[in-house]
Amino acid sequence: NAGVTQTPKFQVLKTGQSMTLQCAQDMNHEYMSWYRQDPGMGLRLIHYSVGAGITDQGEVPNGYNVSRSTTEDFPLRLLSAAPSQTSVYFCASSLQGDGDTQYFGPGTRLTVL
Amino acid sequence: EDKVVQSPLSLVVHEGDTVTLNCSYEVTNFRSLLWYKQEKKAPTFLFMLTSSGIEKKSGRLSSILDKKELFSILNITATQTGDSAVYLCAVEAVKYGNKLVFGAGTILRVKS
């Protein structure tokens, strides 16, 4: 199993540009989520999904969209990037949403100029 | 608002020292508290605690939860340079579909 994969690893955007961060898992996990990690603030939940076709907002959803058309994929879209979205983004998945079985992807470091 | 606070924010110790990392929380509908280790990449799971007073142990690392006082500690004995990392505390709260609320982390540096 590849586990949780994320692409790209690094990205630089200009303010106002749009892009999609990709996340995929091959463990047949129902739960997937996106976090952002900023210095001094830990990881904060952006959006999550409890299964294909179902998504919901987390703690900091503004400026981000998600969709879950398949069990495997959970892309995160930035419609109009802002400097405040400069961060490291982690995707995670778990079988049933339990914290001890949550697998994290390697992260995407995003810089918005 | 759910909140997880870790202390200290950072510390530097020498190999062989024992360290104690603290995590306090205020969350509604607490389910569990978790510790992760992060070394310049994705967090890796260390412990999950659900009951007060029951110590979880793995090698030189141990952790305990106090649900009355709403805190947990992570102890690392005989520290090694490989223990240098950010240690994250997270609380699983039944608010965002059982997702995790993280603290800011404690940066630990072990000098040889």
Short mmCIF file of C-alpha atoms in Angstrom, two decimals:
data_model
loop_
_atom_site.label_atom_id
_atom_site.label_comp_id
_atom_site.label_asym_id
_atom_site.label_seq_id
_atom_site.Cartn_x
_atom_site.Cartn_y
_atom_site.Cartn_z
CA ASN A 1 0.00 0.00 0.00
CA ALA A 2 1.20 3.51 -0.77
CA GLY A 3 -0.74 4.86 2.21
CA VAL A 4 -1.72 8.53 1.95
CA THR A 5 -0.13 10.42 -0.92
CA GLN A 6 -0.18 14.14 -1.55
CA THR A 7 0.83 16.19 -4.55
CA PRO A 8 2.54 18.51 -5.08
CA LYS A 9 5.13 18.59 -2.29
CA PHE A 10 5.84 22.27 -2.84
CA GLN A 11 3.92 25.02 -4.59
CA VAL A 12 4.30 28.76 -5.00
CA LEU A 13 1.28 30.78 -6.08
CA LYS A 14 0.55 34.41 -6.72
CA THR A 15 -2.33 36.08 -4.93
CA GLY A 16 -5.58 35.35 -6.73
CA GLN A 17 -4.43 32.19 -8.45
CA SER A 18 -6.31 28.97 -7.98
CA MET A 19 -5.04 25.47 -7.50
CA THR A 20 -5.94 22.04 -6.24
CA LEU A 21 -3.97 20.04 -3.70
CA GLN A 22 -4.36 16.35 -4.37
CA CYS A 23 -4.76 13.66 -1.73
CA ALA A 24 -5.27 9.97 -2.31
CA GLN A 25 -5.28 6.87 -0.15
CA ASP A 26 -5.36 3.21 -1.07
CA MET A 27 -6.43 1.79 2.28
CA ASN A 28 -10.18 1.96 1.64
CA HIS A 29 -10.57 4.46 4.48
CA GLU A 30 -13.92 6.14 4.86
CA TYR A 31 -12.69 9.18 6.79
CA MET A 32 -10.46 11.74 5.16
CA SER A 33 -9.54 15.20 6.32
CA TRP A 34 -7.41 18.22 5.52
CA TYR A 35 -5.35 20.15 8.07
CA ARG A 36 -3.15 23.18 7.79
CA GLN A 37 -0.15 23.66 10.02
CA ASP A 38 1.15 27.12 10.84
CA PRO A 39 4.02 28.00 13.18
CA GLY A 40 2.85 28.25 16.77
CA MET A 41 -0.67 27.11 15.95
CA GLY A 42 -0.49 23.36 15.53
CA LEU A 43 -2.69 21.61 13.00
CA ARG A 44 -6.14 23.00 12.31
CA LEU A 45 -8.91 21.11 10.60
CA ILE A 46 -10.07 22.64 7.31
CA HIS A 47 -12.58 20.15 5.90
CA TYR A 48 -13.35 16.51 6.41
CA SER A 49 -15.32 13.72 4.80
CA VAL A 50 -16.94 10.71 6.38
CA GLY A 51 -17.38 8.91 3.08
CA ALA A 52 -17.76 9.35 -0.66
CA GLY A 53 -20.21 12.11 -1.46
CA ILE A 54 -20.18 13.55 2.08
CA THR A 55 -18.08 16.51 3.18
CA ASP A 56 -18.28 18.99 6.01
CA GLN A 57 -16.47 22.02 7.35
CA GLY A 58 -13.88 21.94 10.04
CA GLU A 59 -12.40 24.70 12.14
CA VAL A 60 -10.98 26.93 9.36
CA PRO A 61 -12.90 26.26 6.11
CA ASN A 62 -13.00 29.74 4.59
CA GLY A 63 -11.21 30.01 1.25
CA TYR A 64 -11.19 26.27 0.64
CA ASN A 65 -13.47 23.83 -1.14
CA VAL A 66 -13.45 20.05 -1.13
CA SER A 67 -15.25 17.23 -2.84
CA ARG A 68 -15.26 13.47 -2.36
CA SER A 69 -16.42 11.76 -5.52
CA THR A 70 -14.56 8.54 -4.72
CA THR A 71 -13.41 6.82 -1.55
CA GLU A 72 -9.78 7.17 -2.62
CA ASP A 73 -9.51 10.87 -3.46
CA PHE A 74 -10.09 14.02 -1.46
CA PRO A 75 -8.82 17.12 -3.29
CA LEU A 76 -8.59 20.52 -1.62
CA ARG A 77 -9.22 23.55 -3.82
CA LEU A 78 -8.06 27.10 -3.28
CA LEU A 79 -10.26 29.25 -5.51
CA SER A 80 -8.39 32.53 -5.06
CA ALA A 81 -5.18 32.14 -3.10
CA ALA A 82 -4.29 34.68 -0.43
CA PRO A 83 -1.00 35.17 1.47
CA SER A 84 -2.82 34.06 4.65
CA GLN A 85 -3.08 30.61 3.08
CA THR A 86 0.67 30.16 3.12
CA SER A 87 1.04 27.04 5.20
CA VAL A 88 1.85 23.36 5.23
CA TYR A 89 -1.16 21.24 4.34
CA PHE A 90 -1.64 17.69 5.57
CA CYS A 91 -4.19 15.22 4.37
CA ALA A 92 -5.15 12.38 6.70
CA SER A 93 -7.31 9.30 6.50
CA SER A 94 -8.63 6.71 8.89
CA LEU A 95 -10.89 3.72 8.78
CA GLN A 96 -13.54 5.03 11.13
CA GLY A 97 -12.37 8.46 12.19
CA ASP A 98 -10.53 7.23 15.25
CA GLY A 99 -7.49 9.29 16.14
CA ASP A 100 -5.15 6.40 16.75
CA THR A 101 -5.66 4.99 13.27
CA GLN A 102 -5.31 8.29 11.46
CA TYR A 103 -2.64 8.21 8.76
CA PHE A 104 -1.11 11.46 7.59
CA GLY A 105 0.24 12.22 4.14
CA PRO A 106 3.70 13.77 3.71
CA GLY A 107 2.34 17.30 3.40
CA THR A 108 2.30 20.08 0.80
CA ARG A 109 4.19 23.29 1.52
CA LEU A 110 2.31 26.16 -0.09
CA THR A 111 3.56 29.72 -0.40
CA VAL A 112 1.29 32.48 -1.65
CA LEU A 113 3.07 35.65 -2.73
CA GLU B 1 -14.43 26.97 21.85
CA ASP B 2 -12.35 23.82 21.94
CA LYS B 3 -8.79 24.50 22.99
CA VAL B 4 -5.62 22.47 23.49
CA VAL B 5 -2.61 24.15 25.08
CA GLN B 6 0.85 22.62 25.23
CA SER B 7 3.79 23.67 27.34
CA PRO B 8 6.57 24.42 27.13
CA LEU B 9 6.63 25.68 23.55
CA SER B 10 10.21 24.52 23.22
CA LEU B 11 13.03 23.12 25.27
CA VAL B 12 16.60 22.02 24.86
CA VAL B 13 18.03 19.17 26.93
CA HIS B 14 21.12 17.00 26.91
CA GLU B 15 21.19 13.34 26.06
CA GLY B 16 20.22 11.25 29.04
CA ASP B 17 17.94 13.86 30.57
CA THR B 18 14.31 13.18 31.38
CA VAL B 19 11.68 15.54 29.99
CA THR B 20 8.02 16.10 30.75
CA LEU B 21 5.74 17.67 28.18
CA ASN B 22 2.39 19.07 29.21
CA CYS B 23 -0.97 19.25 27.49
CA SER B 24 -4.10 20.83 28.88
CA TYR B 25 -7.43 20.94 27.13
CA GLU B 26 -10.90 22.39 27.18
CA VAL B 27 -13.23 20.59 24.84
CA THR B 28 -16.84 19.61 24.80
CA ASN B 29 -17.67 15.97 24.30
CA PHE B 30 -14.16 14.69 24.96
CA ARG B 31 -13.47 11.31 23.46
CA SER B 32 -9.71 10.74 23.69
CA LEU B 33 -6.34 12.49 23.85
CA LEU B 34 -3.54 11.59 21.51
CA TRP B 35 0.17 12.29 21.31
CA TYR B 36 2.04 12.48 18.01
CA LYS B 37 5.70 12.93 17.13
CA GLN B 38 6.56 15.06 14.11
CA GLU B 39 10.01 15.10 12.55
CA LYS B 40 9.93 17.50 9.59
CA LYS B 41 7.23 15.45 7.95
CA ALA B 42 3.85 13.98 8.77
CA PRO B 43 2.93 13.36 12.42
CA THR B 44 3.31 9.79 13.63
CA PHE B 45 1.09 8.36 16.32
CA LEU B 46 2.50 7.70 19.81
CA PHE B 47 -0.33 7.17 22.31
CA MET B 48 -4.05 7.38 22.69
CA LEU B 49 -5.47 7.96 26.16
CA THR B 50 -9.10 7.63 27.10
CA SER B 51 -9.11 6.81 30.82
CA SER B 52 -7.69 8.74 33.75
CA GLY B 53 -4.76 7.39 35.69
CA ILE B 54 -3.81 4.59 33.33
CA GLU B 55 -0.27 5.01 32.10
CA LYS B 56 0.55 4.13 28.52
CA LYS B 57 4.15 3.12 27.96
CA SER B 58 6.30 2.46 24.94
CA GLY B 59 10.00 2.05 25.58
CA ARG B 60 11.32 5.26 27.07
CA LEU B 61 8.08 7.14 26.44
CA SER B 62 5.09 7.14 28.73
CA SER B 63 1.95 9.18 29.06
CA ILE B 64 -0.93 9.60 31.46
CA LEU B 65 -4.24 11.42 31.40
CA ASP B 66 -6.11 13.26 34.15
CA LYS B 67 -9.69 13.79 33.02
CA LYS B 68 -10.63 15.62 36.21
CA GLU B 69 -7.93 18.27 35.85
CA LEU B 70 -8.08 18.10 32.03
CA PHE B 71 -4.43 17.52 31.27
CA SER B 72 -1.97 14.95 30.10
CA ILE B 73 1.78 14.59 30.34
CA LEU B 74 4.25 12.87 28.06
CA ASN B 75 7.46 11.69 29.70
CA ILE B 76 10.62 10.78 27.86
CA THR B 77 13.40 9.22 29.93
CA ALA B 78 17.07 8.85 28.95
CA THR B 79 16.55 11.15 25.97
CA GLN B 80 18.47 10.58 22.74
CA THR B 81 19.19 12.89 19.83
CA GLY B 82 16.64 10.91 17.83
CA ASP B 83 13.96 12.18 20.19
CA SER B 84 14.41 15.67 18.78
CA ALA B 85 11.08 16.53 17.18
CA VAL B 86 7.87 18.44 17.62
CA TYR B 87 5.49 16.65 19.97
CA LEU B 88 1.85 17.29 19.25
CA CYS B 89 -1.05 16.77 21.59
CA ALA B 90 -4.50 16.39 20.08
CA VAL B 91 -7.93 15.85 21.49
CA GLU B 92 -10.56 13.86 19.71
CA ALA B 93 -13.81 15.72 20.25
CA VAL B 94 -17.22 14.73 19.03
CA LYS B 95 -17.75 17.98 17.19
CA TYR B 96 -16.17 17.70 13.77
CA GLY B 97 -17.04 14.11 13.11
CA ASN B 98 -14.61 12.91 15.75
CA LYS B 99 -11.75 14.80 14.19
CA LEU B 100 -8.76 16.12 16.06
CA VAL B 101 -8.12 19.47 17.74
CA PHE B 102 -4.38 19.99 17.97
CA GLY B 103 -2.21 21.97 20.32
CA ALA B 104 0.60 24.14 18.96
CA GLY B 105 3.21 21.53 19.82
CA THR B 106 6.36 21.39 21.90
CA ILE B 107 9.67 21.59 20.06
CA LEU B 108 12.17 19.31 21.75
CA ARG B 109 15.85 19.44 20.90
CA VAL B 110 18.19 16.90 22.45
CA LYS B 111 21.85 17.86 22.34
CA SER B 112 24.60 15.25 22.31
#
